[in-house]
PDB file of C-alpha atoms in Angstrom:
ATOM      1  CA  MET A   1      92.856  94.359 116.845  1.00 70.00           C
ATOM      2  CA  ILE A   2      95.296  94.006 113.393  1.00 75.00           C
ATOM      3  CA  ASN A   3      93.927  95.407 110.421  1.00 88.00           C
ATOM      4  CA  LYS A   4      94.007  93.850 107.163  1.00 88.00           C
ATOM      5  CA  LYS A   5      96.929  96.260 105.971  1.00 90.00           C
ATOM      6  CA  GLU A   6      99.213  95.033 108.730  1.00 92.00           C
ATOM      7  CA  ARG A   7      98.520  91.269 108.241  1.00 91.00           C
ATOM      8  CA  ALA A   8      99.427  91.294 104.769  1.00 93.00           C
ATOM      9  CA  TYR A   9     102.748  93.012 105.947  1.00 94.00           C
ATOM     10  CA  GLU A  10     103.091  90.359 108.482  1.00 94.00           C
ATOM     11  CA  ILE A  11     102.810  87.170 106.134  1.00 94.00           C
ATOM     12  CA  LEU A  12     104.667  88.930 103.320  1.00 95.00           C
ATOM     13  CA  ASP A  13     107.853  89.221 106.069  1.00 95.00           C
ATOM     14  CA  LYS A  14     107.737  86.230 107.297  1.00 94.00           C
ATOM     15  CA  ALA A  15     107.030  84.220 103.535  1.00 94.00           C
ATOM     16  CA  GLN A  16     110.237  82.222 102.964  1.00 93.00           C
ATOM     17  CA  TYR A  17     109.613  82.895  98.805  1.00 95.00           C
ATOM     18  CA  GLY A  18     106.773  84.938  96.624  1.00 96.00           C
ATOM     19  CA  VAL A  19     106.456  83.715  93.191  1.00 97.00           C
ATOM     20  CA  VAL A  20     106.571  86.760  90.668  1.00 97.00           C
ATOM     21  CA  SER A  21     104.239  85.950  87.805  1.00 98.00           C
ATOM     22  CA  MET A  22     104.674  87.867  84.204  1.00 97.00           C
ATOM     23  CA  ALA A  23     103.375  87.403  80.920  1.00 97.00           C
ATOM     24  CA  LYS A  24     104.444  88.924  77.225  1.00 96.00           C
ATOM     25  CA  ASN A  25     102.784  87.718  74.060  1.00 94.00           C
ATOM     26  CA  ASN A  26     100.592  85.279  75.519  1.00 93.00           C
ATOM     27  CA  GLU A  27     103.334  83.425  77.184  1.00 97.00           C
ATOM     28  CA  ALA A  28     102.839  83.317  80.999  1.00 97.00           C
ATOM     29  CA  TYR A  29     105.981  82.799  83.397  1.00 97.00           C
ATOM     30  CA  GLY A  30     106.367  82.464  87.326  1.00 97.00           C
ATOM     31  CA  ILE A  31     109.195  82.025  89.456  1.00 97.00           C
ATOM     32  CA  PRO A  32     109.978  81.664  92.640  1.00 97.00           C
ATOM     33  CA  MET A  33     111.875  85.199  94.086  1.00 97.00           C
ATOM     34  CA  SER A  34     113.622  86.185  97.356  1.00 96.00           C
ATOM     35  CA  ILE A  35     111.474  89.270  98.073  1.00 97.00           C
ATOM     36  CA  ALA A  36     111.516  92.032 100.820  1.00 97.00           C
ATOM     37  CA  ARG A  37     109.551  94.367 101.771  1.00 96.00           C
ATOM     38  CA  VAL A  38     110.416  97.963 102.941  1.00 97.00           C
ATOM     39  CA  ASP A  39     107.807 100.198 103.846  1.00 94.00           C
ATOM     40  CA  ASN A  40     105.061 100.582 101.017  1.00 94.00           C
ATOM     41  CA  ASN A  41     106.995  98.476  98.697  1.00 96.00           C
ATOM     42  CA  LEU A  42     108.220  94.674  97.736  1.00 97.00           C
ATOM     43  CA  TYR A  43     111.322  94.234  95.764  1.00 97.00           C
ATOM     44  CA  PHE A  44     113.612  91.565  94.420  1.00 97.00           C
ATOM     45  CA  HIS A  45     116.844  91.353  92.611  1.00 96.00           C
ATOM     46  CA  THR A  46     117.864  89.545  89.581  1.00 95.00           C
ATOM     47  CA  GLY A  47     120.846  90.052  86.867  1.00 93.00           C
ATOM     48  CA  LYS A  48     121.202  91.826  84.120  1.00 93.00           C
ATOM     49  CA  ASN A  49     119.994  89.744  81.616  1.00 93.00           C
ATOM     50  CA  GLY A  50     117.593  86.561  81.091  1.00 93.00           C
ATOM     51  CA  LYS A  51     114.197  85.365  81.156  1.00 95.00           C
ATOM     52  CA  LYS A  52     112.795  87.598  83.921  1.00 95.00           C
ATOM     53  CA  ILE A  53     114.366  90.907  82.361  1.00 96.00           C
ATOM     54  CA  GLU A  54     113.120  90.126  79.061  1.00 96.00           C
ATOM     55  CA  PHE A  55     109.424  89.501  80.189  1.00 97.00           C
ATOM     56  CA  LEU A  56     109.538  92.505  82.349  1.00 96.00           C
ATOM     57  CA  ASN A  57     111.374  95.054  79.603  1.00 96.00           C
ATOM     58  CA  ALA A  58     108.364  93.663  77.601  1.00 96.00           C
ATOM     59  CA  ASN A  59     105.324  94.308  79.969  1.00 96.00           C
ATOM     60  CA  PRO A  60     106.259  95.369  83.528  1.00 96.00           C
ATOM     61  CA  ARG A  61     102.636  94.552  85.037  1.00 96.00           C
ATOM     62  CA  VAL A  62     103.629  91.540  87.622  1.00 97.00           C
ATOM     63  CA  SER A  63     101.271  89.449  90.143  1.00 97.00           C
ATOM     64  CA  ILE A  64     103.597  88.383  93.086  1.00 96.00           C
ATOM     65  CA  SER A  65     102.048  85.750  95.320  1.00 96.00           C
ATOM     66  CA  VAL A  66     103.353  84.340  98.778  1.00 95.00           C
ATOM     67  CA  VAL A  67     101.888  81.985 101.524  1.00 92.00           C
ATOM     68  CA  GLY A  68     102.251  82.344 104.646  1.00 88.00           C
ATOM     69  CA  LYS A  69     100.930  79.599 107.522  1.00 84.00           C
ATOM     70  CA  VAL A  70      99.588  76.361 105.738  1.00 82.00           C
ATOM     71  CA  GLU A  71      98.040  73.251 107.608  1.00 85.00           C
ATOM     72  CA  VAL A  72      96.148  70.329 106.876  1.00 85.00           C
ATOM     73  CA  PRO A  73      93.310  69.907 109.483  1.00 84.00           C
ATOM     74  CA  ASP A  74      93.397  67.048 111.883  1.00 89.00           C
ATOM     75  CA  LEU A  75      89.633  67.415 112.903  1.00 90.00           C
ATOM     76  CA  TYR A  76      88.861  63.730 113.457  1.00 92.00           C
ATOM     77  CA  ASN A  77      89.696  60.911 115.473  1.00 94.00           C
ATOM     78  CA  LYS A  78      89.335  57.322 113.287  1.00 94.00           C
ATOM     79  CA  ASP A  79      85.533  56.853 114.865  1.00 94.00           C
ATOM     80  CA  GLN A  80      84.339  60.277 113.538  1.00 94.00           C
ATOM     81  CA  ILE A  81      85.812  59.130 110.107  1.00 92.00           C
ATOM     82  CA  LYS A  82      84.145  56.069 109.895  1.00 94.00           C
ATOM     83  CA  GLU A  83      80.767  57.267 110.898  1.00 93.00           C
ATOM     84  CA  MET A  84      80.938  60.141 108.504  1.00 92.00           C
ATOM     85  CA  VAL A  85      82.414  57.437 105.639  1.00 93.00           C
ATOM     86  CA  ALA A  86      78.996  55.358 106.506  1.00 95.00           C
ATOM     87  CA  ASP A  87      76.980  57.943 105.994  1.00 94.00           C
ATOM     88  CA  PRO A  88      76.499  59.424 102.392  1.00 94.00           C
ATOM     89  CA  ASP A  89      74.555  62.265 103.951  1.00 95.00           C
ATOM     90  CA  LYS A  90      78.091  63.391 105.820  1.00 92.00           C
ATOM     91  CA  HIS A  91      80.159  62.579 102.679  1.00 94.00           C
ATOM     92  CA  GLY A  92      80.343  66.606 101.533  1.00 90.00           C
ATOM     93  CA  LYS A  93      81.199  67.325 105.369  1.00 89.00           C
ATOM     94  CA  PHE A  94      83.470  64.236 105.192  1.00 89.00           C
ATOM     95  CA  VAL A  95      85.232  65.473 101.819  1.00 88.00           C
ATOM     96  CA  ASN A  96      85.853  69.254 102.703  1.00 87.00           C
ATOM     97  CA  THR A  97      87.242  69.386 106.011  1.00 87.00           C
ATOM     98  CA  VAL A  98      89.357  66.056 105.911  1.00 88.00           C
ATOM     99  CA  PHE A  99      90.581  66.940 101.919  1.00 85.00           C
ATOM    100  CA  THR A 100      91.716  69.811 102.534  1.00 84.00           C
ATOM    101  CA  THR A 101      94.239  72.355 103.819  1.00 84.00           C
ATOM    102  CA  SER A 102      94.142  75.630 105.290  1.00 83.00           C
ATOM    103  CA  PHE A 103      96.512  78.127 104.201  1.00 85.00           C
ATOM    104  CA  GLU A 104      96.825  82.391 104.054  1.00 90.00           C
ATOM    105  CA  SER A 105      98.275  83.824 101.547  1.00 93.00           C
ATOM    106  CA  VAL A 106      98.487  87.700  99.504  1.00 95.00           C
ATOM    107  CA  ILE A 107      98.666  88.254  96.552  1.00 95.00           C
ATOM    108  CA  VAL A 108     100.465  91.623  95.350  1.00 95.00           C
ATOM    109  CA  ASN A 109      99.500  93.181  91.474  1.00 96.00           C
ATOM    110  CA  GLY A 110     101.418  96.135  90.161  1.00 95.00           C
ATOM    111  CA  HIS A 111     104.123  97.498  87.885  1.00 96.00           C
ATOM    112  CA  ALA A 112     107.999  96.145  88.681  1.00 97.00           C
ATOM    113  CA  GLU A 113     109.799  99.498  88.731  1.00 97.00           C
ATOM    114  CA  LEU A 114     113.643  98.970  87.878  1.00 97.00           C
ATOM    115  CA  VAL A 115     115.304 100.935  90.549  1.00 97.00           C
ATOM    116  CA  LEU A 116     118.312 102.977  89.573  1.00 96.00           C
ATOM    117  CA  GLU A 117     119.652 104.708  92.349  1.00 96.00           C
ATOM    118  CA  ASN A 118     121.980 103.242  94.261  1.00 95.00           C
ATOM    119  CA  GLU A 119     120.713 104.245  97.638  1.00 96.00           C
ATOM    120  CA  GLU A 120     117.568 102.486  97.414  1.00 97.00           C
ATOM    121  CA  LYS A 121     119.280  99.653  95.641  1.00 97.00           C
ATOM    122  CA  VAL A 122     121.737  99.610  98.844  1.00 97.00           C
ATOM    123  CA  GLU A 123     118.499  99.996 100.860  1.00 97.00           C
ATOM    124  CA  ALA A 124     116.450  96.882  99.199  1.00 97.00           C
ATOM    125  CA  MET A 125     119.578  94.917  98.927  1.00 96.00           C
ATOM    126  CA  ARG A 126     119.981  95.294 103.119  1.00 97.00           C
ATOM    127  CA  ALA A 127     116.333  94.063 103.800  1.00 97.00           C
ATOM    128  CA  ILE A 128     116.709  90.863 101.732  1.00 96.00           C
ATOM    129  CA  CYS A 129     119.792  90.112 102.835  1.00 96.00           C
ATOM    130  CA  GLN A 130     118.327  90.885 106.081  1.00 96.00           C
ATOM    131  CA  LYS A 131     115.540  88.799 105.833  1.00 96.00           C
ATOM    132  CA  TYR A 132     117.663  85.841 104.651  1.00 96.00           C
ATOM    133  CA  THR A 133     120.815  86.290 105.952  1.00 95.00           C
ATOM    134  CA  PRO A 134     120.388  88.521 109.248  1.00 96.00           C
ATOM    135  CA  ASP A 135     123.631  86.474 111.062  1.00 97.00           C
ATOM    136  CA  LYS A 136     125.855  87.346 108.157  1.00 96.00           C
ATOM    137  CA  MET A 137     124.888  91.239 107.646  1.00 96.00           C
ATOM    138  CA  ASP A 138     128.464  92.072 109.637  1.00 96.00           C
ATOM    139  CA  TYR A 139     129.648  91.307 105.925  1.00 95.00           C
ATOM    140  CA  PHE A 140     127.261  92.930 103.794  1.00 95.00           C
ATOM    141  CA  ASN A 141     129.769  95.409 102.461  1.00 95.00           C
ATOM    142  CA  ILE A 142     131.660  92.670 100.980  1.00 94.00           C
ATOM    143  CA  PRO A 143     128.392  91.275  98.291  1.00 91.00           C
ATOM    144  CA  ILE A 144     127.349  95.261  98.022  1.00 92.00           C
ATOM    145  CA  GLU A 145     130.939  96.313  96.560  1.00 93.00           C
ATOM    146  CA  ARG A 146     131.042  92.799  94.557  1.00 93.00           C
ATOM    147  CA  SER A 147     127.514  92.949  92.554  1.00 91.00           C
ATOM    148  CA  LEU A 148     125.640  96.309  93.135  1.00 92.00           C
ATOM    149  CA  ASP A 149     126.954  97.188  89.444  1.00 92.00           C
ATOM    150  CA  MET A 150     125.914  93.812  87.906  1.00 93.00           C
ATOM    151  CA  THR A 151     122.367  93.394  89.917  1.00 94.00           C
ATOM    152  CA  SER A 152     118.712  94.936  88.802  1.00 96.00           C
ATOM    153  CA  ILE A 153     116.641  95.683  91.607  1.00 97.00           C
ATOM    154  CA  TYR A 154     112.992  95.718  90.878  1.00 98.00           C
ATOM    155  CA  LYS A 155     110.201  97.316  93.565  1.00 97.00           C
ATOM    156  CA  ILE A 156     106.413  97.110  93.385  1.00 97.00           C
ATOM    157  CA  SER A 157     103.865  99.186  94.912  1.00 94.00           C
ATOM    158  CA  LEU A 158     101.921  97.239  97.476  1.00 91.00           C
ATOM    159  CA  ASP A 159      98.598  99.788  97.017  1.00 87.00           C
ATOM    160  CA  ASP A 160      97.263  96.185  95.294  1.00 90.00           C
ATOM    161  CA  PHE A 161      97.263  93.487  96.862  1.00 90.00           C
ATOM    162  CA  LYS A 162      94.897  90.882  98.280  1.00 89.00           C
ATOM    163  CA  LEU A 163      94.616  88.971 101.357  1.00 87.00           C
ATOM    164  CA  ARG A 164      93.261  85.344 101.075  1.00 82.00           C
ATOM    165  CA  SER A 165      92.794  82.982 104.001  1.00 77.00           C
ATOM    166  CA  LYS A 166      91.068  79.629 103.373  1.00 67.00           C
ATOM    167  CA  ALA A 167      90.192  77.904 106.543  1.00 63.00           C
ATOM    168  CA  VAL A 168      88.181  74.913 106.875  1.00 55.00           C
ATOM    169  CA  LYS A 169      84.318  74.899 107.683  1.00 58.00           C
ATOM    170  CA  VAL A 170      83.160  72.482 110.113  1.00 53.00           C
TER     171      VAL A 170
END
């Protein structure tokens, strides 16, 4: 049986992206980012300047949301749907089981910490590249040599996360 933390890691590792949400001076900002997990940390990369950096410098608290498997349930055939539509007592069940989605997600809350050591930056970039471009890892040294000094890497500890799933109740 897989535990909650292992399930959260599985969803994080398979997620195509994460939405990093930040706030400063009563202004919110959320942006989809390429994220990767190494042990108990999530990493994302960005340039040295820009809106993300401005927000993170003002307030390092972030929330990252990822969504795993999403399904629109197809539980009933046309005759069953017609039967539910015809009976007002079944409208609640109809709405809750036909006009819904089933999904799993992980929400991570924490402090985005700027990674300063080159060794950890390379490890984070390797994890991101391995996740998104695994068939090009033979050439990994080229982007590292070219852009490591121009890239900011942030890490967020996975100590505060919530695993959520919305399943359809029949």
